[in-house]
XYZ file of C-alpha atoms in Angstrom:
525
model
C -88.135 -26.521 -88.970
C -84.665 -24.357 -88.643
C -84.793 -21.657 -91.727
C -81.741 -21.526 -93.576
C -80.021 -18.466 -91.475
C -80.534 -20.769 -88.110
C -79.032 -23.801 -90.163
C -76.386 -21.508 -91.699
C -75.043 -20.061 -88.418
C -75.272 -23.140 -86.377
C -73.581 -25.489 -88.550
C -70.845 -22.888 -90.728
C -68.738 -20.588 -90.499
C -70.428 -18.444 -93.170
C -70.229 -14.625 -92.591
C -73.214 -12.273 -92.582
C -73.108 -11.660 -96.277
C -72.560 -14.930 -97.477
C -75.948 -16.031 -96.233
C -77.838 -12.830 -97.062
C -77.062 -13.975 -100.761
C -78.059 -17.748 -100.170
C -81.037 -16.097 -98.996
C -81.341 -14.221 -102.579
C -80.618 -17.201 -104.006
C -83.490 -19.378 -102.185
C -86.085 -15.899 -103.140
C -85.066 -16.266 -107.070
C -84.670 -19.935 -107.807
C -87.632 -21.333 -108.768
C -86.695 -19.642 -112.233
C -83.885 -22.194 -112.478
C -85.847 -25.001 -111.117
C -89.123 -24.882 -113.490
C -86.241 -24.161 -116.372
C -84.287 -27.166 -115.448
C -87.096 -29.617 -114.476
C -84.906 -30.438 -111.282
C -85.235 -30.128 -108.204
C -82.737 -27.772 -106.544
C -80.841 -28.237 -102.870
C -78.384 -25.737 -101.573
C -75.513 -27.298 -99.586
C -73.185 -25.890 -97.570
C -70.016 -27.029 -96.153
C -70.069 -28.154 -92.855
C -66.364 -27.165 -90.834
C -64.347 -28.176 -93.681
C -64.364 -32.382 -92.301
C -66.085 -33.544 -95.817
C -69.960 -33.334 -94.921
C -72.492 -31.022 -96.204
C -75.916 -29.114 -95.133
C -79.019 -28.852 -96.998
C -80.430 -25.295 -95.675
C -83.054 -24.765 -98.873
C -84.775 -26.758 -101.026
C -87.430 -26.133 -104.175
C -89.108 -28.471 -106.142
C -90.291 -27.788 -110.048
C -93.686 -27.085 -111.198
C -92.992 -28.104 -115.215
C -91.792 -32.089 -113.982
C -92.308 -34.629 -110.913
C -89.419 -34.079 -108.256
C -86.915 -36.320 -107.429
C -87.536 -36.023 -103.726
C -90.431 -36.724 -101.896
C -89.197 -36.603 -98.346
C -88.146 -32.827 -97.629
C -84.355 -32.813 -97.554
C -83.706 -29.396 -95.411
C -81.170 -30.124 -92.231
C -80.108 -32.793 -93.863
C -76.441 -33.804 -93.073
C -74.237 -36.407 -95.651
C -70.884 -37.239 -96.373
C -68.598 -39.695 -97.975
C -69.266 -40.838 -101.497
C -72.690 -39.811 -101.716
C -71.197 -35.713 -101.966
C -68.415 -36.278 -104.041
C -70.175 -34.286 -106.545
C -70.254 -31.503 -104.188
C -67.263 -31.409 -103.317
C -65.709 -30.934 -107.021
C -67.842 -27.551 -107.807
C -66.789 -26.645 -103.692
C -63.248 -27.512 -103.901
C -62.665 -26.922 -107.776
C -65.005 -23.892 -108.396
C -67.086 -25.626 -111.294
C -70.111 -27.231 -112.519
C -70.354 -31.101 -111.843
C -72.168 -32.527 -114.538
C -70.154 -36.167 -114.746
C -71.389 -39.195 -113.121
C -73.948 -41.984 -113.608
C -77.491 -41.544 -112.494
C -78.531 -42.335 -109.308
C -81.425 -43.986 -107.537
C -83.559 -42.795 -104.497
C -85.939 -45.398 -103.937
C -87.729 -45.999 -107.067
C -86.535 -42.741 -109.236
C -83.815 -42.396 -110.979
C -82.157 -39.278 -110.684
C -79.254 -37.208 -112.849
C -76.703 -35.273 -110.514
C -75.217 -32.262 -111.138
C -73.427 -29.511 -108.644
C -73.181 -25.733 -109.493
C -71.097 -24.041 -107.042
C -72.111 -20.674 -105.507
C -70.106 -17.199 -105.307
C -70.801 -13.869 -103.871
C -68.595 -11.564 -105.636
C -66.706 -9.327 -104.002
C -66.813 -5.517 -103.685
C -64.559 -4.425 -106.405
C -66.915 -6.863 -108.978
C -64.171 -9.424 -109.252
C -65.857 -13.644 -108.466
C -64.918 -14.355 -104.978
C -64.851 -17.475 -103.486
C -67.156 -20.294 -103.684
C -69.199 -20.323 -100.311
C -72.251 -23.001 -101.558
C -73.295 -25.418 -103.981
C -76.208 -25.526 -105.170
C -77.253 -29.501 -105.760
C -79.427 -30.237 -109.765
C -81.372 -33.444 -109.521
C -83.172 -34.556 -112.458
C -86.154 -37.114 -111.591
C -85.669 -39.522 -115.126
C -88.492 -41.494 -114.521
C -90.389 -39.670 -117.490
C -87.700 -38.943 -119.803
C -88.582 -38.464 -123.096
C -87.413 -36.470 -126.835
C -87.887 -33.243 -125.450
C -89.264 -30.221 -127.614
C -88.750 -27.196 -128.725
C -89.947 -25.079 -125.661
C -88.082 -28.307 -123.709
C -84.724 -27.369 -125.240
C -85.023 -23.665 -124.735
C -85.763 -23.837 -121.327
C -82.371 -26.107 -120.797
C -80.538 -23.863 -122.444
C -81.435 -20.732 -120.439
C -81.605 -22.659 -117.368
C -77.420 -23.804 -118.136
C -77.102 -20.245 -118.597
C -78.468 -19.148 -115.441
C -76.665 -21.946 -113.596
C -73.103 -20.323 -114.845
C -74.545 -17.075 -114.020
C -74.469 -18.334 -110.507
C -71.228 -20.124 -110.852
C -70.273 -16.161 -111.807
C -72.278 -14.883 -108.640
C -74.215 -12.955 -111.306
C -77.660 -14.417 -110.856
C -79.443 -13.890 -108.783
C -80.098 -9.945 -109.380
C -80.639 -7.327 -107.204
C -83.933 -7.183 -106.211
C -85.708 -3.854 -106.622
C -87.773 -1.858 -104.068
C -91.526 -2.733 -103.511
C -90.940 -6.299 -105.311
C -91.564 -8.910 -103.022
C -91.922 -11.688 -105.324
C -90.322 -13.620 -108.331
C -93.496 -13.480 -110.916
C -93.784 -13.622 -113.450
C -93.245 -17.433 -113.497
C -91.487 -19.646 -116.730
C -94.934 -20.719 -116.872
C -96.558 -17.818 -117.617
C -94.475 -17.167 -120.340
C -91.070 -16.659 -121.827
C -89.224 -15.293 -124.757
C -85.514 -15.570 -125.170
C -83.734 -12.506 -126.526
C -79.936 -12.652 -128.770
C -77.818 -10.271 -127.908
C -78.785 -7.800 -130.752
C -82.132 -7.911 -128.773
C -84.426 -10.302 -131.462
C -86.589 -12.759 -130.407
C -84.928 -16.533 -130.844
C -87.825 -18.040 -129.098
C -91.136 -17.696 -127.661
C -92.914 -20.027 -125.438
C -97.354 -20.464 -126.004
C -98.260 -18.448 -123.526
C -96.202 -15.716 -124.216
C -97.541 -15.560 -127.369
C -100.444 -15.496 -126.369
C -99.783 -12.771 -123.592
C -98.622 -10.315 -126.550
C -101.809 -11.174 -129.245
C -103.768 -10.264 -126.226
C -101.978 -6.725 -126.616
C -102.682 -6.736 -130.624
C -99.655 -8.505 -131.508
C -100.971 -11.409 -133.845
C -97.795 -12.250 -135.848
C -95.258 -14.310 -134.440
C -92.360 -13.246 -132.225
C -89.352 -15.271 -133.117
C -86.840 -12.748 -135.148
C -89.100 -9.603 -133.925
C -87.005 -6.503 -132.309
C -88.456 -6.669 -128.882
C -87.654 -3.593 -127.191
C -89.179 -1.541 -130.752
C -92.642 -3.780 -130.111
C -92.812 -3.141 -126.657
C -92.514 0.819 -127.645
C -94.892 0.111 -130.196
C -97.817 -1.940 -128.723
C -98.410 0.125 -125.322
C -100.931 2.946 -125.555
C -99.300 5.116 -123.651
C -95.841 6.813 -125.204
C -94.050 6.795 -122.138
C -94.991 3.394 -120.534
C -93.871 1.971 -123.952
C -90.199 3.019 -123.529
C -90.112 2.424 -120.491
C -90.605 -1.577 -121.524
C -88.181 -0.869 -124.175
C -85.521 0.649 -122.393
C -86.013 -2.246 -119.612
C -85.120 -4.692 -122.291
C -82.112 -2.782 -123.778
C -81.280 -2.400 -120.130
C -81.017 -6.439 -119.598
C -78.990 -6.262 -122.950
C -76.134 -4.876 -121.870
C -76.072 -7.045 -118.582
C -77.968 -4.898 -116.148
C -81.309 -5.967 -114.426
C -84.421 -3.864 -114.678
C -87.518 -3.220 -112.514
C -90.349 -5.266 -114.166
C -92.514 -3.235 -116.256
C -96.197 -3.013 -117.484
C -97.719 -2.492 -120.696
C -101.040 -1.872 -121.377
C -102.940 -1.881 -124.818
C -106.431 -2.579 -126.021
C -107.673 -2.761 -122.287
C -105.516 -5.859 -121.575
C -102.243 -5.518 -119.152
C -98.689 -7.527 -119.502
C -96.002 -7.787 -116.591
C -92.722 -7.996 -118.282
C -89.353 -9.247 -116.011
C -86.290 -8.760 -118.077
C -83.080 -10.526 -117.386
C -79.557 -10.457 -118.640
C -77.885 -13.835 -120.085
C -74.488 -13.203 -119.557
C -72.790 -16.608 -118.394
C -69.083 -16.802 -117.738
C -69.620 -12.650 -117.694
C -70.250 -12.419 -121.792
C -73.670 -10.510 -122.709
C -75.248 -12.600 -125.079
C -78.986 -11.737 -124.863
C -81.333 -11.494 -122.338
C -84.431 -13.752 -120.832
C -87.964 -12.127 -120.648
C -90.633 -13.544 -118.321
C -93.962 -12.272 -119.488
C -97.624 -12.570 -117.656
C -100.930 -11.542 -118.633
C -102.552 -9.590 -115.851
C -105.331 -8.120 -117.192
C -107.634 -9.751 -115.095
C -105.474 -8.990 -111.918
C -105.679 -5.286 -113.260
C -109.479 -5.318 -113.811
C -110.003 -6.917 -110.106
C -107.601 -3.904 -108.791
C -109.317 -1.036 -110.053
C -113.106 -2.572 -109.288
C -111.156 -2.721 -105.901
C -110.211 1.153 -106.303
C -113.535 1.855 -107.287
C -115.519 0.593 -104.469
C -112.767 1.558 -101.762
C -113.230 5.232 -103.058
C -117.142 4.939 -102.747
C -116.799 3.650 -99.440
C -114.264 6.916 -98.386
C -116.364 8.970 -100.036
C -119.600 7.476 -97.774
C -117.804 8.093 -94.559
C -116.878 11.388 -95.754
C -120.474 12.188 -96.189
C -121.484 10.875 -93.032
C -119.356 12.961 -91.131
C -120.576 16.259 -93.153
C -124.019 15.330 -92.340
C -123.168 14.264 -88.045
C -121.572 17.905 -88.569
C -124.452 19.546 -89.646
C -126.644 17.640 -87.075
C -124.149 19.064 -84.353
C -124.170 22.148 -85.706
C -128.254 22.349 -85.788
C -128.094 21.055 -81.753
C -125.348 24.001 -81.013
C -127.567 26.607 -82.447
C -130.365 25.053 -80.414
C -128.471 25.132 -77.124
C -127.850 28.885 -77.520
C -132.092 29.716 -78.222
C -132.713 27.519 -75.016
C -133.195 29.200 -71.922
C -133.497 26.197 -69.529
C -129.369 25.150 -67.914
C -130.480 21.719 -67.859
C -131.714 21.838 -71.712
C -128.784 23.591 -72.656
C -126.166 21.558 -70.981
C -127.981 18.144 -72.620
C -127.752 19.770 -76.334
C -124.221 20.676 -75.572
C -123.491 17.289 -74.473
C -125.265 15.777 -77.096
C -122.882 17.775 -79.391
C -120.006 16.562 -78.329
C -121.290 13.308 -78.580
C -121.565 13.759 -82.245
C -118.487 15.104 -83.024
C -116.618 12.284 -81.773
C -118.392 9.945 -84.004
C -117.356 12.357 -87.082
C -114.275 12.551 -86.242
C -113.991 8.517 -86.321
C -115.819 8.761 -89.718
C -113.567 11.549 -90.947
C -110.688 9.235 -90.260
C -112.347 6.538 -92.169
C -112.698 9.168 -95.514
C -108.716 9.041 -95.483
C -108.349 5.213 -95.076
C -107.962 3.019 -97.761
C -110.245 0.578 -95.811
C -112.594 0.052 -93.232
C -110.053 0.170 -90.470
C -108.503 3.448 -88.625
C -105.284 4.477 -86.609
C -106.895 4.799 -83.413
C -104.358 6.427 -81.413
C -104.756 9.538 -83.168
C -108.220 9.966 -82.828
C -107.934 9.386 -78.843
C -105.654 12.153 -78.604
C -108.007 14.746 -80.488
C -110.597 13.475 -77.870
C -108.241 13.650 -74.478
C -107.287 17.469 -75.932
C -111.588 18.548 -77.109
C -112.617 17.592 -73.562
C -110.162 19.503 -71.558
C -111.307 22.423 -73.917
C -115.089 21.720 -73.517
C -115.443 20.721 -70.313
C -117.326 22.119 -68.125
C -115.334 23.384 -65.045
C -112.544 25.939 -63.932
C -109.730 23.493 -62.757
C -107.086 22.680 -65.810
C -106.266 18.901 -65.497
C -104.014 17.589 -67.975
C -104.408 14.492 -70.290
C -101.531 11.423 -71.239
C -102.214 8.337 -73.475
C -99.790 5.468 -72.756
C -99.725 2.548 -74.576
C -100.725 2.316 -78.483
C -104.734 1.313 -79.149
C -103.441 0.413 -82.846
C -105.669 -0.001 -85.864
C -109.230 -0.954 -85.438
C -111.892 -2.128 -87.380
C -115.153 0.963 -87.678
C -117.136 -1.293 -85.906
C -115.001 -0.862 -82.918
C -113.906 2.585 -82.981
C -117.069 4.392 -83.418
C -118.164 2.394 -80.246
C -114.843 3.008 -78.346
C -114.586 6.738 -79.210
C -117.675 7.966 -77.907
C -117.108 5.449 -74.317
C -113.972 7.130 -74.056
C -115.377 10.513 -74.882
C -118.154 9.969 -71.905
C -115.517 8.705 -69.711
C -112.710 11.483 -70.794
C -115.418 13.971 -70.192
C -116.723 12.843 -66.551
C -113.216 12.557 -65.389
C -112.262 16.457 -65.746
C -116.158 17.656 -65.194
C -116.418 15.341 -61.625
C -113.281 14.090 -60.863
C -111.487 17.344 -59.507
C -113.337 20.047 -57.270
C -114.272 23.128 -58.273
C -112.673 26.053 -57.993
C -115.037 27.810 -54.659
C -114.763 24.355 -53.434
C -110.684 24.614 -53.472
C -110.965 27.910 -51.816
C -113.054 26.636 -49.321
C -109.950 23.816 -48.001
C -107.916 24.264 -45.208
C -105.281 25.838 -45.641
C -102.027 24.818 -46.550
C -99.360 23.794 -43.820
C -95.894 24.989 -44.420
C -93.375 22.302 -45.586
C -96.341 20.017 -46.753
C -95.899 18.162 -50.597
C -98.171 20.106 -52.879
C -101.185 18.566 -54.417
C -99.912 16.463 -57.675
C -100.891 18.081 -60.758
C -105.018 17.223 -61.753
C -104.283 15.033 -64.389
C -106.398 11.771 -66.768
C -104.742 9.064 -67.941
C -105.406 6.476 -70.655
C -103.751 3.488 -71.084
C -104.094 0.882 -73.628
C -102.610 -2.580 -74.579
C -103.500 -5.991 -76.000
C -103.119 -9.232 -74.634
C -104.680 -12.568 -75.845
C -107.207 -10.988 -78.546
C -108.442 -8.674 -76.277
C -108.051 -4.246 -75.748
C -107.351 -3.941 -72.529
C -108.256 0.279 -71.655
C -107.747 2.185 -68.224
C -108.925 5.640 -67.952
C -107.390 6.810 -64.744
C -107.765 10.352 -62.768
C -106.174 11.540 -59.712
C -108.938 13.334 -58.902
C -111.131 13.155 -55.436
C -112.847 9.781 -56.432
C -116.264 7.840 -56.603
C -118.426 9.351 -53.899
C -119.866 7.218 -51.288
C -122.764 4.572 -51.582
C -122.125 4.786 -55.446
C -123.291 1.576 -57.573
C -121.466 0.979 -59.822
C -123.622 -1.043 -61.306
C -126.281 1.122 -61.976
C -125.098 4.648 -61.130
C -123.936 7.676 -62.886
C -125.569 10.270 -64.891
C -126.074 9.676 -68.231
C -123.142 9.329 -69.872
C -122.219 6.383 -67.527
C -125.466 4.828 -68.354
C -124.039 4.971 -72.576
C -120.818 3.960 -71.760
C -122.588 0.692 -70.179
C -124.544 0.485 -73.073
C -122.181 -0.122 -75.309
C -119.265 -1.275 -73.501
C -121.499 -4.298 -72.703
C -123.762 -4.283 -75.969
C -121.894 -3.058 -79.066
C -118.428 -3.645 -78.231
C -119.628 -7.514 -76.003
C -117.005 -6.235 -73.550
C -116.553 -5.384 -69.556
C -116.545 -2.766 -67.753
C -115.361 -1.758 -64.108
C -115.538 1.089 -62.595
C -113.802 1.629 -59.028
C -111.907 3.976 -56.888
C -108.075 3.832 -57.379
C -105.711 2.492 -54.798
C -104.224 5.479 -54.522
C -106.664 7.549 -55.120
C -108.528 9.011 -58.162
C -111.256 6.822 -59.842
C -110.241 3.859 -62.233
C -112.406 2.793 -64.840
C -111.149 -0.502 -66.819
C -112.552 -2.069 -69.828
C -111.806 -5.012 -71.533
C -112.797 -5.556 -75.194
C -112.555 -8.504 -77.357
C -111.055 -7.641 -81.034
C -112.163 -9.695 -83.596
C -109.953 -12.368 -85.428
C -107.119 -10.634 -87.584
C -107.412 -7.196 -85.416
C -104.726 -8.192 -82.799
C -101.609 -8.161 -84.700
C -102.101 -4.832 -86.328
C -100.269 -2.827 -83.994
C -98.168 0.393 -84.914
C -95.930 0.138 -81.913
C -95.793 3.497 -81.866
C -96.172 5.223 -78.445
C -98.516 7.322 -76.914
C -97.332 11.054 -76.577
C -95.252 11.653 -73.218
């Protein structure tokens, strides 16, 4: 199915901007929907020969819909649009006409058309329409709450008519709640309450409030209910904000340990203030669930954060060993057992600053590439690149990775370039010749088909002969193997490069929802 952009640019002539707001439009609508009990269609014109586009459609959750075949790409003309083509040619709301049938429901039309205003503020021209269709199969008296939600919902409707609804949307809100369901109160414009749906009563006696709202200065409660002083006027001035026309952030209050979301808008149709709509929600469970959420998440940092104190200690107690050992071949285990050590700290260290049980990978392979040129045992300096990006990955996989690349890393600079009596020792060189590249390790890294593809590649003088590669190597090798093939149920092959150097490629799969969290960043030149 096209999304609305693809059926706006294939099919119109609509600029940029125009279709940026249908999109606001389509984000903020289901306001006007569950207010109206209709379903809603947005039409646009199609190249001005009589026919229009459905690119959007929403269906209410307060009352059945109308529709039960999804109407999106839908093309029609002739009489069945005449609606729409009043409120696009005349610039108002349709609301004549007998009621229609589709199938077996009968159905109320009505056409609001849609403006983006223009840059100085003033109502530009009408671009949409957005399509009101009322199933009447279960019309009845309707109440009090009933009523109220018509009448803000005709409000709203002339607010887009305006191209005053929908409203900005703020930074870091993604989403539309609170719903009319979970409660709403409707505001004069002197700010008192004229009406208050169940739930939102119920929302504010949760907060302490037990009398009723209806005639109640709502931006004074709000300043009087929350505990704290300055998250009270902050609700307050969000509702004196909507007053005069504006639209404010949604706010939270909190009071005797329960939580309320609070959405204010302004009611201002044909551009006169004259009150404001608040959308309330009880979150207090939502809360609760957060900070338990907080809670363990900061238990589980602090863990890791222990655990690498204590593999820092235990390095620490196997470097002061190394130094009281007089045996090379004691010492030079201790030291490597060390290192090993540290690089499983330093995954757990990154795991004490995550807010869960996943780290940024690339970093830590870079502090790894730069310890073991430091540590490494030999004279020649060989030089380290990353390419690629290893992304985020789960612990289980990094504290596994780190220390195979650390082995690998390591054996690279220690064996893969000679040293330095063995350089003296080479013929000498002949006059004109290219010079030797630069000694230099390589690790690259991508993903492709749920799996971590890793190369760690040297230029160095290679695997020596007979080698099995299979079974060979000291005993780093022999962990790498380990758990390349055991913890991390991966691959690995290790070969001589084509042009030279030793190549050693492993192939891990990542578990289901680890392959699409990439950072894209790249690897350091």
């Amino acid at each position: 199915m096209s999304t609305l952009r693809d059926l706006a640019e294939e099919h119109t002539a609509l600029r940029p901007a125009d279709i940026d707001h249908l999109h606001r439009i389509a984000g903020d609508w289901q306001l006007l929907s569950d207010l109206s009990f209709a379903d809603l269609l947005l039409w646009v014109p199609v190249d001005g020969d009589g026919t229009f586009l459905c690119v959007a459609q929403v269906r209410p959750t307060t009352a059945p819909t109308a529709y039960l075949d999804d109407q999106v790409g839908r093309i029609v003309g002739g009489a069945e649009v005449a609606h729409l083509e009043v409120a696009h040619r005349q610039g108002r709301i349709w609301r004549e006409g007998d009621p229609v049938w589709y199938g077996d429901v009968p159905a109320r039309h009505e056409a609001i058309p849609v403006r983006l205003r223009t840059g100085d503020g003033e109502a530009g021209e009408v671009i949409a329409v957005v399509g009101r269709d009322t199933n009447l199969s279960t019309a009845r008296t309707p109440s009090q709450l009933e009523l109220n939600y018509l009448t803000t919902a005709d409000d709203l409707a002339q607010m887009i008519a305006d191209g005053t609804f929908p409203p900005p949307r703020h930074p870091g809100e993604t989403t539309s709640a609170p719903r009319v369901g979970d409660g709403l109160v409707r505001l004069d414009a002197n700010g008192k309450v004229t009406y208050a749906s169940p739930n939102a009563q119920s929302a504010y006696r949760r907060l302490g409030y037990a009398s009723h709202l209806v005639g109640e200065d709502l931006a004074k409660l709000h300043r009087r209910l929350a505990g704290d002083p300055l998250e009270g006027t902050d609700a307050g001035n969000a509702v004196l904000a909507a007053l005069r026309g504006e639209a404010p952030p949604r706010r939270e209050i909190d009071a005797r340990g329960a939580t309320m979301l609070t959405r204010a808008l302004p009611l201002m149709p044909a551009g006169v203030p004259i009150g404001a709509l608040v959308l309330v929600r009880d979150i207090t469970e939502v809360r609760r669930r957060d900070r338990a959420l907080i809670t363990k998440d900061a238990t589980i940092r602090e863990i890791h954060h222990r655990v690498k104190n204590n593999l820092q200690t235990v390095a620490a107690l196997l470097r002061l060993q190394a130094r009281r050992v007089a045996m090379p071949e004691a010492r030079v285990a201790l030291e490597e057992s060390v290192r090993r050590v540290a690089s499983i700290a330093l995954v757990h260290e990154t795991l004490s600053l995550s807010s869960d049980e996943a780290v940024e990978f690339d970093g830590i392979v870079d502090r790894v590439a730069s310890a073991a040129t430091e540590v490494a045992a030999t004279e020649v300096s060989v030089g380290m690149r990353r390419r690629g990006t290893f992304g985020i990955l789960p612990a289980e996989i990094a504290t596994s990775l780190v220390m195979v690349l650390n082995e690998l890393l390591l054996n690279a600079v220690e064996h893969g370039f000679p040293p330095a009596d063995e350089e003296t020792a080479a013929p000498p060189a002949v006059e004109g010749a290219v010079s030797a590249p630069r000694p230099e390790v390589v690790v690259t890294a991508h993903r492709a088909r749920k799996q971590l593809h890793v190369t760690v590649t040297d230029n160095g003088r290679g695997l020596p002969e007979q080698f099995d590669a299979e079974r060979g190597g000291n005993l780093g090798l022999q962990i790498v193997r380990a758990l390349v093939t055991g913890e991390l149920r991966g691959t690995i092959d290790l070969r001589n490069g084509a042009g030279g150097g030793t190549e050693a490629t492993i192939v891990v799969p990542l578990a289901r929802g680890t392959t699409d969290r990439l950072t894209g960043r790249a690897g350091p030149p």
